[in-house]
Amino acid sequence: MSQTEPVSVNELTLEEKASLTSGNSTWRTTAVRDVVPALTLADGPHGIRRQIKGSGDALGLLDSVPATCFPPAVALGSSWDAALARRVGAALAREASALGVDVVLGPGVNIKRSPLCGRNFEYFSEDPHVTGVMGAALVDGIQSRGIGACVKHFAVNNQETDRMRISADVDDRTLREIYLAAFEHIVREAGPYAVMSSYNRINGVHASENHWLLTEVLRTEWGYDGLVVSDWGAVNDRVAALAAGLDLEMPPTRTDQEVVDAVREGRLDEQTVTRSASRLHALTRRVASAERFEDWDVGAHHELAREAARGSAVLLKNEHDVLPLPSLSRVAVVGELARNPRYQGFGSSHVVPTRLDSAWDALEAAGASTFAAGYRLDGAADDALRQEAVEAAADSDVALVFLGLPGEIESEGFDRTSLDLPGVQVQLLRAVAKTAPKVVVVLTNGGVVSVADWEADAILEAWLPGQAGGSAIADLLLGVCSPSGRLTETIPRRLADVPSHLHFPGGDGHVVYGEGRYVGYRYYDTLDVDVAYPFGHGLTYTRFEYSDLDVTETGPNEWAVECTVTNAGTRAAAEVVQLYAAFDEDRPTRPRHELRGFAKVELAAGAGTRVSFTLSGRDIAWWSVSRGGWRIDAGPFAVEVGASSRDIRLRASLTAAGDGQVDALGRMSTLGEWLDHPVGGPVLRERIGTKFTDADMPPALLELMRNIPLAKFSTFGIGLSAEFVNGLVAAVSG
Ligand code: BGC
């Protein structure tokens, strides 16, 4: 892409401007004369998928130039390490640049509403805060080299089932607090050059043709000034999409003439076309200043992928400190996945790696000598393989059992139907557990699996760890470093416990988000539902102590929070200190607590450090549908600091001043709302005295009346005329 002199898009013909609002081919935008150069876009979120020339169709998924396959978002998110994500982003940008790519199609920041979503491996978390922070860090890293990032899939694309047609039916408060929140954070904090609109509909309207989403929320409210590109094939109506605020259709459907005709026939404002064309032009100018590289250090990027995989694995369980392994001499390595790793998911994010480490190769190099495949990856029963593994395990001190989801079970394009591993793997684990003195399970999977009933001394959840995952797993098992990942999603005991279970994946064209804001731990913790492993959980080879919580009010609805974290064990490790805002209500009106901050701190044995956070009004706000805005209530709440959502170590009670906004009263406001209102209450009391509030009246009658809209007191003929009510409303209005 060559640098061009600034020329206004206004000078182009209508046909030229229309051509800019759609691509020229699957991965290239359209160039116009020497005014606007073409850009190259490529997946993806954890490695560059630059398709080989001549095979540029969207389905040539396995046919791309080798590039580093970094750990997918399921893993990178579990690192809770924004600095690491930034470094991975910068490395992605360097490879993009070397491969002639201007815009990287990632990160994916949709919320894990159900553990069954086939694409959960491409997403960070069930929680919008950790998603937003990790997504913003990746965007920052990519854009630090001037390459564009494209945040996707905007919005509410939380399943693969019927993803191109389904309507996600979600209430406004849930949209704002859960499904839009990470996008909002990234747009405001990291300024992504591009945002990708999703395939699905939101409350009946396709995301790519959704004016509310693409213009009112994204641009007017959040101030976004970048480009909106469709997901590949997500535009259904070119003209409606442009009018809604979509700038670029990919790949092209060769419908530019429809745009031109719509303008000529007065159905579309030419300004709309000019504006979208200008946004593409602005993007070409932004990326024109990107650092340009010929190549990258393949070894160094592989090492970064290994470091990222090490930082991402979550040690779920470690009884009697079976890990780290003191030696490999009496260890049996069991499981085909140790030799034949699963390290990334299938679909548009698939990367042809530059290298590939298997855990078995790494363990063998470190001294392991016994391997048995134990099962077939295609799930077919093979008693001889199992028997061989059971015998190897019986003859060992520790059986290292590698289990995970085969690629056929989880992928872009469809959802899983169960949380279970293939039967042959579960049977193998049961058989090995009966004979081996100790069992350590190493899991590789993109979405969480059932682990609750396993007989294992230790479980290391490595996720899909990218191309260097095998050696990273060996590093962790051998204690070269301590595991330091934490769960960004709850592992439920049973599928039936998942809050969206009865509403996922919907049918007949609609999926109703019936669980509302109670996604993941927001549900389990509010209702105290037993889980296998809670959100935020993860062990290390040491233990941390928390002390000296100090909370200072720094302004109205603003606090500085500090505490001390100390490594009280004998090994260096990292702790992820988590900050939650908590609301204890007998009858919950909001999740019991929500993550509002986190910090990953690396501490040598015996070392301690102060960790600080800020808590803002927005952190305790909720989206009020009636106000159409965020609302901060005056009143008590608590700040919690802990090592998981179920392991809160420190807690302080605070009082919020509230936002001071007073709701307007009207004829349909209830008696209770009038009486409790700071302005309306005194006016009403002055006019009616103790009528309807007399302490001599039966309490049930008082309560009954508090719930009646004032206007109905005249309708029912129980004491207030319509004129009186109108007069009251006039007295408190304006
Ligand atoms: C995926 C996007 C991807 C695009 C281009 C779509 O099917 O949903 O995430 O960026 O294809 O490959």
XYZ file of C-alpha atoms and ligand atoms in Angstrom:
746
model
C 0.000 0.000 0.000
C 1.502 3.315 -1.005
C 1.126 6.622 0.771
C -1.063 9.161 -1.024
C -1.555 12.881 -0.777
C -4.679 13.897 1.091
C -7.503 14.327 -1.379
C -11.065 14.724 -0.276
C -13.402 11.899 -1.065
C -15.895 14.647 -1.918
C -14.110 15.051 -5.231
C -14.901 11.500 -6.310
C -17.903 10.516 -8.402
C -20.879 8.862 -6.752
C -19.935 5.575 -8.454
C -16.399 5.802 -7.085
C -17.615 6.554 -3.588
C -20.086 3.658 -3.719
C -17.273 1.338 -4.830
C -15.287 2.252 -1.715
C -18.073 1.005 0.526
C -17.552 -2.558 -0.608
C -14.461 -4.712 -1.070
C -12.719 -5.522 -4.304
C -12.091 -9.154 -3.376
C -12.354 -11.404 -0.326
C -9.479 -9.770 1.542
C -8.910 -6.469 -0.305
C -10.769 -3.191 -0.236
C -11.305 -1.166 -3.398
C -8.796 1.391 -4.654
C -9.950 4.511 -6.459
C -7.539 6.136 -8.927
C -4.533 7.318 -6.963
C -6.749 8.876 -4.319
C -7.626 5.900 -2.124
C -5.317 2.866 -2.045
C -6.563 -0.685 -1.408
C -6.079 -2.287 1.998
C -5.525 -5.924 2.867
C -7.451 -7.433 5.773
C -6.798 -10.839 7.315
C -7.791 -12.976 10.250
C -7.131 -13.054 12.915
C -7.271 -12.847 16.536
C -4.298 -15.035 17.548
C -2.242 -15.418 14.373
C -2.211 -14.034 10.867
C -4.122 -16.081 8.308
C -2.787 -14.624 5.088
C -4.145 -16.762 2.300
C -1.857 -17.706 -0.529
C -2.380 -15.671 -3.688
C -4.975 -17.195 -5.969
C -6.747 -19.047 -3.181
C -8.386 -16.034 -1.628
C -11.822 -17.463 -1.022
C -13.217 -17.320 2.500
C -13.295 -21.108 2.772
C -9.616 -21.804 2.056
C -9.168 -22.089 5.800
C -6.146 -24.364 5.848
C -4.396 -22.690 2.989
C -2.421 -19.780 4.425
C 1.170 -18.645 4.774
C 2.807 -19.914 8.008
C 2.566 -17.479 10.908
C 2.901 -17.799 14.669
C -0.146 -19.367 16.263
C -0.332 -17.564 19.615
C -2.674 -18.894 22.288
C -6.297 -18.185 21.299
C -8.322 -15.782 23.459
C -9.613 -18.536 25.748
C -6.024 -19.007 26.880
C -4.662 -15.482 26.610
C -7.687 -14.210 28.539
C -6.956 -16.689 31.315
C -3.566 -15.062 31.808
C -5.308 -11.933 33.169
C -2.132 -10.246 31.970
C -2.802 -7.132 29.924
C 0.906 -6.407 29.405
C 1.337 -9.877 27.911
C -1.650 -9.352 25.602
C -0.111 -6.051 24.477
C 3.142 -7.814 23.587
C 1.272 -10.530 21.698
C -0.636 -7.782 19.851
C 2.596 -6.051 18.841
C 3.979 -9.368 17.582
C 0.800 -10.008 15.599
C 1.176 -6.577 14.032
C 4.752 -7.244 13.074
C 3.748 -10.468 11.321
C 0.787 -8.710 9.699
C 3.107 -6.058 8.379
C 5.591 -8.623 7.049
C 2.739 -10.457 5.330
C 1.363 -7.295 3.730
C -1.712 -7.087 5.969
C -3.026 -3.654 7.003
C -5.886 -4.629 9.304
C -6.035 -7.652 11.607
C -9.543 -9.066 12.080
C -9.472 -9.394 15.849
C -9.815 -9.489 18.781
C -13.129 -11.314 19.254
C -14.764 -10.007 22.413
C -18.165 -11.645 22.630
C -19.301 -12.846 26.036
C -19.352 -16.556 26.851
C -23.033 -16.847 27.571
C -22.985 -20.620 27.381
C -20.031 -22.987 27.689
C -21.415 -24.740 24.611
C -20.742 -21.901 22.139
C -18.508 -23.428 19.462
C -16.452 -20.286 19.222
C -15.759 -19.747 22.913
C -12.097 -20.493 22.212
C -11.961 -17.194 20.311
C -13.467 -15.203 23.180
C -12.013 -14.084 26.495
C -14.582 -14.507 29.222
C -18.077 -14.696 30.660
C -17.294 -11.309 32.230
C -17.282 -8.003 30.331
C -14.624 -6.347 32.506
C -11.860 -8.870 31.939
C -12.936 -9.126 28.280
C -12.733 -5.366 27.859
C -9.339 -5.009 29.513
C -7.736 -7.926 27.647
C -9.351 -6.915 24.343
C -8.186 -3.306 24.716
C -4.648 -4.504 25.471
C -4.568 -6.623 22.315
C -5.874 -3.694 20.263
C -3.261 -1.404 21.829
C -0.514 -3.871 20.985
C -1.595 -4.323 17.376
C -2.075 -0.607 16.821
C 1.198 0.285 18.564
C 2.821 -0.550 15.228
C 0.241 1.348 13.190
C -1.542 -1.780 11.936
C -5.316 -1.645 12.407
C -7.239 -3.887 14.796
C -10.853 -4.840 14.131
C -12.934 -5.642 17.201
C -15.585 -8.266 16.523
C -18.388 -9.412 16.426
C -20.499 -6.371 17.223
C -22.750 -7.423 18.862
C -24.495 -10.149 20.855
C -23.011 -12.961 18.756
C -22.903 -15.542 21.521
C -23.649 -18.720 19.663
C -22.904 -20.363 16.381
C -26.245 -22.101 15.949
C -28.113 -20.273 13.178
C -25.662 -17.393 13.634
C -26.495 -15.729 10.312
C -30.227 -15.479 10.965
C -30.974 -15.815 14.656
C -32.392 -12.871 16.554
C -30.770 -12.415 19.954
C -33.687 -11.076 21.971
C -32.150 -9.181 24.876
C -33.467 -6.489 27.201
C -31.733 -3.117 27.197
C -30.241 -3.344 30.652
C -28.631 -6.690 29.881
C -27.312 -5.358 26.590
C -25.655 -2.407 28.255
C -24.294 -4.139 31.345
C -23.177 -7.410 29.759
C -23.104 -7.634 25.977
C -22.071 -4.108 24.950
C -19.859 -3.258 27.928
C -16.593 -4.785 26.639
C -17.038 -3.177 23.218
C -17.698 0.143 24.912
C -14.560 -0.146 27.019
C -12.389 -1.021 24.016
C -13.852 1.699 21.798
C -13.387 4.351 24.468
C -9.994 3.216 25.774
C -8.176 1.755 22.779
C -9.775 3.398 19.734
C -9.782 0.383 17.381
C -9.412 1.394 13.741
C -12.260 -0.934 12.809
C -15.292 -2.645 14.333
C -16.883 -5.696 12.683
C -20.667 -5.985 12.756
C -21.943 -9.482 13.474
C -24.159 -11.803 11.438
C -27.046 -12.148 13.870
C -30.045 -9.974 14.470
C -30.503 -8.065 17.718
C -34.119 -7.804 18.814
C -35.158 -8.530 15.247
C -32.761 -6.238 13.337
C -29.583 -7.547 11.710
C -26.486 -6.036 13.340
C -25.229 -4.864 9.943
C -28.446 -2.947 9.326
C -28.980 -1.770 12.868
C -29.004 2.032 13.123
C -29.431 1.974 16.883
C -26.322 -0.186 17.301
C -24.009 1.211 14.620
C -24.913 4.870 14.829
C -26.788 5.801 17.993
C -24.789 3.690 20.438
C -21.414 3.220 18.742
C -20.897 6.649 17.230
C -23.196 9.100 19.002
C -22.884 7.745 22.527
C -19.380 6.262 22.492
C -17.849 8.745 20.049
C -16.419 6.089 17.714
C -14.741 7.580 14.651
C -13.344 4.466 12.932
C -14.646 2.156 10.247
C -17.483 -0.351 10.599
C -16.952 -3.406 8.394
C -19.435 -6.233 8.034
C -18.607 -9.741 9.066
C -17.927 -11.713 5.913
C -21.278 -11.931 4.213
C -23.246 -10.237 7.008
C -24.854 -7.591 4.790
C -28.316 -8.499 3.584
C -29.403 -5.131 2.221
C -26.627 -2.849 1.009
C -28.648 0.342 1.141
C -30.147 -0.339 4.565
C -26.684 -1.208 5.890
C -25.167 2.078 4.715
C -28.097 4.039 6.100
C -27.644 2.264 9.445
C -23.973 3.256 9.677
C -22.084 0.333 8.166
C -19.185 1.605 6.050
C -17.685 -1.393 4.301
C -19.277 -4.569 3.011
C -16.977 -7.618 2.888
C -16.573 -9.580 0.772
C -18.102 -7.684 -2.164
C -21.496 -8.700 -3.484
C -21.080 -6.468 -6.560
C -24.128 -4.428 -5.638
C -22.589 -0.948 -5.912
C -25.178 -0.043 -8.520
C -27.919 -0.544 -5.913
C -26.262 2.148 -3.823
C -25.946 4.511 -6.784
C -29.577 3.926 -7.773
C -30.796 4.497 -4.225
C -29.045 7.878 -4.138
C -30.333 8.863 -7.603
C -33.867 7.865 -6.620
C -33.703 9.800 -3.367
C -33.847 6.719 -1.111
C -30.358 7.246 0.313
C -28.630 10.498 1.147
C -25.411 10.918 -0.876
C -23.824 12.332 2.289
C -24.173 8.891 3.843
C -22.160 7.324 1.036
C -19.582 10.117 1.166
C -19.204 9.691 4.907
C -18.597 5.943 4.705
C -16.175 6.348 1.804
C -14.351 9.012 3.843
C -14.038 6.630 6.757
C -12.369 4.065 4.534
C -10.125 6.800 3.188
C -9.267 7.837 6.742
C -8.364 4.231 7.564
C -6.026 3.993 4.571
C -4.302 7.144 5.798
C -4.045 5.823 9.334
C -2.378 2.565 8.340
C -0.161 4.326 5.794
C 2.072 5.265 8.708
C 2.359 1.670 9.979
C 5.852 0.312 10.593
C 6.762 -1.895 7.639
C 8.743 -5.058 8.182
C 10.116 -7.638 5.782
C 10.000 -10.505 8.255
C 10.040 -11.408 11.937
C 12.152 -13.465 14.276
C 10.326 -16.798 14.098
C 12.166 -18.196 17.123
C 11.471 -15.138 19.275
C 7.776 -15.159 18.421
C 7.599 -18.870 19.178
C 9.149 -18.111 22.575
C 6.568 -15.374 23.160
C 3.833 -17.875 22.279
C 5.373 -20.256 24.839
C 5.515 -17.556 27.505
C 1.881 -16.662 26.783
C 0.815 -20.318 27.020
C 2.675 -20.676 30.331
C 0.931 -17.606 31.695
C -2.495 -18.861 30.593
C -2.813 -22.407 31.923
C -4.989 -22.763 35.013
C -4.070 -25.229 37.740
C -7.533 -26.292 38.880
C -6.504 -28.802 41.497
C -3.217 -29.989 43.047
C -3.747 -32.373 45.962
C -0.760 -33.182 48.153
C 1.327 -30.935 45.893
C 1.668 -33.675 43.290
C 2.825 -30.903 40.936
C 5.429 -29.829 40.089
C 6.882 -33.228 39.265
C 10.218 -33.741 41.017
C 11.399 -36.059 38.241
C 10.144 -37.772 35.114
C 11.832 -41.097 35.701
C 8.718 -42.942 36.983
C 6.125 -40.946 35.034
C 3.871 -42.526 32.399
C 2.663 -40.083 29.763
C -0.744 -41.226 28.580
C -3.040 -39.841 25.888
C -2.828 -39.267 22.156
C -3.178 -35.506 22.698
C 0.279 -35.431 24.314
C 1.789 -36.525 21.016
C -0.732 -35.046 18.635
C -1.607 -31.721 20.236
C -4.784 -29.734 19.878
C -3.617 -26.165 20.135
C -6.087 -23.983 18.203
C -9.703 -24.066 17.083
C -11.150 -24.578 13.661
C -12.677 -21.904 11.460
C -11.682 -18.488 10.209
C -9.095 -18.058 12.973
C -7.155 -21.156 11.924
C -3.438 -20.443 11.494
C -0.809 -22.542 9.731
C 1.853 -22.473 12.464
C 5.557 -21.805 11.924
C 6.455 -24.600 14.377
C 4.574 -26.975 16.590
C 5.641 -28.292 19.991
C 4.082 -31.432 21.391
C 4.068 -32.030 25.118
C 5.421 -35.538 24.560
C 8.453 -34.232 22.634
C 9.152 -31.709 25.379
C 8.714 -34.262 28.173
C 10.802 -36.861 26.381
C 13.565 -34.313 25.936
C 13.344 -33.691 29.697
C 13.742 -37.404 30.516
C 10.346 -39.087 30.173
C 10.523 -42.512 28.579
C 7.028 -44.051 28.785
C 4.254 -43.054 26.410
C 0.956 -44.763 25.655
C -1.696 -43.283 23.354
C -4.611 -44.697 25.397
C -7.399 -43.626 23.013
C -8.037 -42.674 19.434
C -8.735 -39.065 18.575
C -11.667 -40.027 16.376
C -13.419 -41.397 19.459
C -13.559 -44.989 18.191
C -13.183 -47.624 20.925
C -9.805 -49.359 21.038
C -9.430 -51.730 23.991
C -5.839 -52.626 23.169
C -4.754 -48.974 23.293
C -6.526 -48.489 26.586
C -5.095 -51.629 28.127
C -1.571 -50.650 27.129
C -2.018 -47.249 28.807
C -3.500 -48.751 31.959
C -0.527 -51.092 32.265
C 1.944 -48.255 31.723
C 0.149 -46.211 34.385
C 0.120 -49.119 36.838
C 3.857 -49.400 36.511
C 4.478 -45.695 37.233
C 4.492 -43.356 40.231
C 2.487 -40.730 38.386
C 0.305 -41.028 35.297
C 0.174 -37.822 33.277
C -3.086 -38.147 31.377
C -3.596 -35.810 28.406
C -7.275 -35.324 27.610
C -9.208 -32.781 25.583
C -11.789 -31.978 22.983
C -11.116 -33.167 19.453
C -11.464 -30.489 16.763
C -14.569 -32.169 15.340
C -16.492 -31.333 18.494
C -15.788 -27.608 18.789
C -15.394 -25.157 15.960
C -16.681 -21.965 14.473
C -19.985 -22.624 12.727
C -21.705 -24.913 15.256
C -22.139 -25.313 18.992
C -21.399 -28.245 21.259
C -24.298 -30.176 22.718
C -22.633 -31.489 25.860
C -19.900 -30.607 28.336
C -18.495 -34.110 28.300
C -15.229 -35.285 26.853
C -15.470 -38.168 24.379
C -16.439 -41.386 26.141
C -13.183 -43.168 25.273
C -11.209 -40.515 27.127
C -13.368 -40.574 30.241
C -13.191 -44.391 30.301
C -9.418 -44.234 30.002
C -9.185 -41.806 32.915
C -11.362 -44.049 35.095
C -9.289 -47.102 34.261
C -5.972 -45.320 34.842
C -7.193 -43.827 38.129
C -7.846 -47.359 39.422
C -4.273 -48.490 38.881
C -1.914 -45.491 38.918
C -0.673 -44.329 42.336
C -1.157 -40.701 41.307
C -2.991 -39.121 38.381
C -2.392 -35.704 36.845
C -4.752 -34.637 34.052
C -3.656 -32.113 31.458
C -6.570 -30.701 29.492
C -6.548 -29.051 26.081
C -9.915 -27.693 25.031
C -11.425 -24.413 23.863
C -14.634 -24.559 25.891
C -14.987 -25.809 29.454
C -15.659 -29.500 30.015
C -17.126 -31.488 32.914
C -14.419 -32.200 35.455
C -16.428 -32.375 38.666
C -16.419 -36.148 39.154
C -12.914 -36.942 38.046
C -10.631 -38.968 40.217
C -7.431 -37.053 39.661
C -4.887 -35.638 42.083
C -4.190 -32.647 39.884
C -5.806 -31.008 36.862
C -3.966 -28.519 34.679
C -6.345 -26.760 32.267
C -4.092 -25.643 29.393
C -6.928 -24.545 27.058
C -5.950 -24.330 23.410
C -2.428 -23.097 24.064
C -1.129 -22.169 20.601
C 1.837 -23.613 18.735
C 4.239 -23.602 21.697
C 1.700 -25.086 24.098
C 3.448 -28.459 24.329
C 6.684 -27.067 25.701
C 4.815 -24.578 27.909
C 2.875 -27.452 29.487
C 6.129 -29.322 30.150
C 7.581 -26.162 31.753
C 4.630 -25.964 34.121
C 4.549 -29.657 34.996
C 8.242 -29.595 35.789
C 8.063 -26.395 37.805
C 10.265 -24.302 35.523
C 7.664 -21.735 36.476
C 4.439 -21.786 38.454
C 1.024 -21.851 36.788
C -0.519 -18.394 36.990
C -3.695 -18.484 34.874
C -7.123 -17.994 36.414
C -10.546 -18.996 35.159
C -12.318 -16.310 33.162
C -15.347 -18.582 33.071
C -16.974 -20.726 35.695
C -16.726 -24.481 35.316
C -20.220 -25.640 36.252
C -20.961 -28.973 37.882
C -23.622 -29.819 35.328
C -24.869 -28.362 32.076
C -28.293 -27.986 33.675
C -26.795 -25.519 36.182
C -25.767 -23.066 33.446
C -28.031 -20.004 33.677
C -28.700 -19.845 29.932
C -29.404 -23.580 29.728
C -33.141 -23.319 29.146
C -32.654 -20.529 26.619
C -29.729 -21.755 24.546
C -29.483 -21.851 21.559
C -33.154 -20.950 21.039
C -35.103 -21.907 17.961
C -37.570 -20.736 15.378
C -35.360 -17.768 14.558
C -35.069 -16.408 18.102
C -32.906 -16.916 21.145
C -34.327 -15.256 24.244
C -31.694 -14.118 26.740
C -33.989 -15.132 29.579
C -31.267 -15.227 32.233
C -30.694 -11.497 31.675
C -27.636 -10.110 33.416
C -27.116 -13.280 35.419
C -24.400 -14.703 33.184
C -21.747 -17.027 34.654
C -20.681 -16.169 38.200
C -23.226 -13.349 38.337
C -25.813 -16.136 38.543
C -23.947 -18.828 40.476
C -22.773 -16.426 43.172
C -26.069 -14.577 43.526
C -27.931 -17.828 44.120
C -25.078 -19.721 45.799
C -25.151 -22.511 43.231
C -22.478 -25.142 43.735
C -19.896 -25.079 40.908
C -16.952 -27.310 40.010
C -14.503 -24.376 39.914
C -15.476 -20.738 40.342
C -14.713 -17.718 38.191
C -11.273 -16.318 38.948
C -9.984 -19.584 40.433
C -6.489 -20.909 39.764
C -3.778 -22.421 41.963
C -0.052 -21.809 41.916
C 2.943 -23.593 43.421
C 2.868 -21.130 46.314
C 0.214 -19.400 48.416
C -0.665 -15.753 48.830
C -1.877 -13.778 51.788
C -3.980 -10.620 51.633
C -3.918 -7.873 54.270
C -4.285 -4.168 55.078
C -7.212 -3.162 52.923
C -7.367 0.594 52.698
C -10.212 2.414 50.960
C -10.184 6.192 50.520
C -12.983 8.248 49.083
C -11.372 10.393 46.394
C -14.472 12.184 45.128
C -18.213 11.747 44.837
C -18.754 8.062 43.999
C -15.016 7.486 43.604
C -12.619 5.489 45.726
C -8.974 4.448 45.821
C -8.587 0.852 47.018
C -5.294 -0.647 48.198
C -4.219 -3.832 49.846
C -1.074 -5.844 50.498
C -0.471 -9.195 48.849
C 2.317 -11.419 50.111
C 3.796 -14.596 48.704
C 3.736 -16.755 51.815
C 5.128 -19.896 50.165
C 8.505 -21.010 48.981
C 8.327 -20.442 45.217
C 8.022 -17.413 42.974
C 4.612 -17.105 41.334
C 2.045 -14.583 40.185
C -1.218 -13.772 41.924
C -4.259 -12.309 40.184
C -5.793 -9.924 42.683
C -9.456 -9.370 41.901
C -11.680 -6.464 42.904
C -15.452 -6.872 43.060
C -18.218 -4.369 43.798
C -20.798 -6.186 45.913
C -24.436 -5.606 46.699
C -25.992 -7.792 49.365
C -29.721 -7.771 48.880
C -32.286 -10.146 50.338
C -34.227 -9.990 47.126
C -31.545 -9.438 44.477
C -32.129 -6.675 41.961
C -28.611 -7.028 40.551
C -25.802 -9.607 40.562
C -24.414 -10.126 44.077
C -21.018 -8.931 42.962
C -19.261 -7.948 39.747
C -15.595 -7.815 38.808
C -14.439 -4.210 38.519
C -10.654 -4.500 38.566
C -7.762 -6.950 38.621
C -3.997 -6.901 38.787
C -1.496 -9.653 38.132
C 1.507 -9.371 40.415
C 4.628 -11.512 40.213
C 6.169 -12.088 43.637
C 9.297 -13.909 44.772
C 8.912 -16.237 47.764
C 8.407 -14.133 50.869
C 7.926 -10.880 48.941
C 4.919 -8.617 49.314
C 3.553 -5.614 47.474
C 0.812 -3.011 47.671
C -1.782 -3.378 44.942
C -4.003 -0.435 44.061
C -7.234 0.017 42.188
C -9.671 2.795 41.548
C -13.388 2.312 41.762
C -15.542 4.789 39.875
C -19.212 5.671 39.792
C -19.628 3.702 36.597
C -18.371 0.616 38.442
C -21.410 0.675 40.713
C -23.849 2.109 38.185
C -26.656 0.236 36.494
C -28.423 0.911 33.231
C -31.824 2.424 33.810
C -34.232 1.712 30.997
C -36.611 4.451 32.108
C -33.822 7.014 32.174
C -32.089 5.659 29.099
C -28.827 6.110 30.946
C -26.529 4.937 33.745
C -27.752 5.411 37.255
C -25.870 5.423 40.559
C -28.019 4.852 43.593
C -27.178 6.433 46.900
C -26.616 3.806 49.559
C -24.454 1.052 50.933
C -22.387 -1.444 49.004
C -19.148 -3.294 49.621
C -15.798 -3.594 47.973
C -14.307 -7.075 47.959
C -10.754 -8.119 47.157
C -9.963 -11.752 46.584
C -8.403 -14.616 44.697
C -11.618 -15.752 42.979
C -15.291 -14.854 43.026
C -15.660 -17.455 45.798
C -12.446 -16.692 47.656
C -12.915 -13.151 48.933
C -10.132 -12.262 51.359
C -10.831 -8.635 52.261
C -13.989 -6.591 52.372
C -14.987 -3.032 53.241
C -18.443 -1.479 53.508
C -18.903 1.805 51.700
C -21.656 4.266 50.979
C -22.265 5.774 47.577
C -23.446 9.373 47.375
C -25.494 8.521 44.276
C -25.718 10.567 41.110
C -28.161 13.042 42.636
C -30.535 12.682 39.717
C -34.186 12.683 40.667
C -36.744 10.804 38.589
C -39.587 12.871 37.177
C -43.031 12.200 38.681
C -46.177 11.849 36.622
C -49.815 10.848 36.861
C -48.844 7.175 36.623
C -46.239 7.344 39.381
C -47.446 5.299 42.345
C -48.452 6.727 45.680
C -45.283 5.164 47.117
C -43.109 6.833 44.495
C -44.728 10.168 45.254
C -44.350 9.785 49.000
C -40.688 8.741 48.767
C -39.769 11.462 46.288
C -37.622 14.317 47.658
C -39.660 16.985 45.834
C -43.023 15.313 45.276
C -43.290 13.814 48.787
C -43.506 17.130 50.698
C -45.830 18.685 48.074
C -48.211 15.708 48.254
C -48.156 15.577 52.070
C -48.862 19.278 52.278
C -51.947 18.804 50.122
C -53.381 15.574 51.546
C -52.057 15.525 55.086
C -52.097 11.958 56.460
C -54.768 10.712 54.077
C -53.578 7.309 52.733
C -50.700 7.222 55.222
C -52.542 7.312 58.511
C -50.805 5.016 60.998
C -54.225 3.781 62.148
C -54.929 2.217 58.777
C -54.219 -1.516 58.390
C -50.615 -1.944 57.174
C -51.711 -4.227 54.324
C -54.040 -1.511 53.037
C -51.278 1.095 53.274
C -48.953 -1.158 51.293
C -51.650 -1.921 48.754
C -52.232 1.773 48.185
C -48.537 2.576 47.867
C -48.476 0.416 44.744
C -51.345 2.220 43.001
C -50.563 4.924 40.418
C -51.924 8.250 41.576
C -54.095 8.629 38.473
C -55.979 5.466 39.488
C -57.058 7.085 42.762
C -59.415 9.174 40.648
C -60.370 6.292 38.341
C -61.364 4.162 41.340
C -63.033 7.125 42.983
C -60.995 6.719 46.135
C -60.353 10.231 47.054
C -58.299 12.158 44.483
C -59.874 13.884 41.508
C -58.238 13.970 38.087
C -57.851 17.753 38.470
C -56.100 17.313 41.791
C -53.625 14.815 40.311
C -52.966 17.043 37.284
C -52.397 19.981 39.611
C -49.904 17.972 41.648
C -47.986 16.963 38.542
C -47.915 20.599 37.386
C -46.629 21.670 40.807
C -43.604 19.378 40.659
C -42.813 19.720 36.956
C -40.410 22.145 35.322
C -15.992 -14.849 10.853
C -15.103 -13.663 11.196
C -13.927 -13.638 10.252
C -14.432 -13.574 8.830
C -13.330 -13.561 7.799
C -16.368 -14.867 9.392
O -17.057 -16.042 9.066
O -17.169 -14.799 11.641
O -14.662 -13.748 12.526
O -13.099 -12.550 10.559
O -15.240 -14.726 8.574
O -12.688 -14.773 7.762
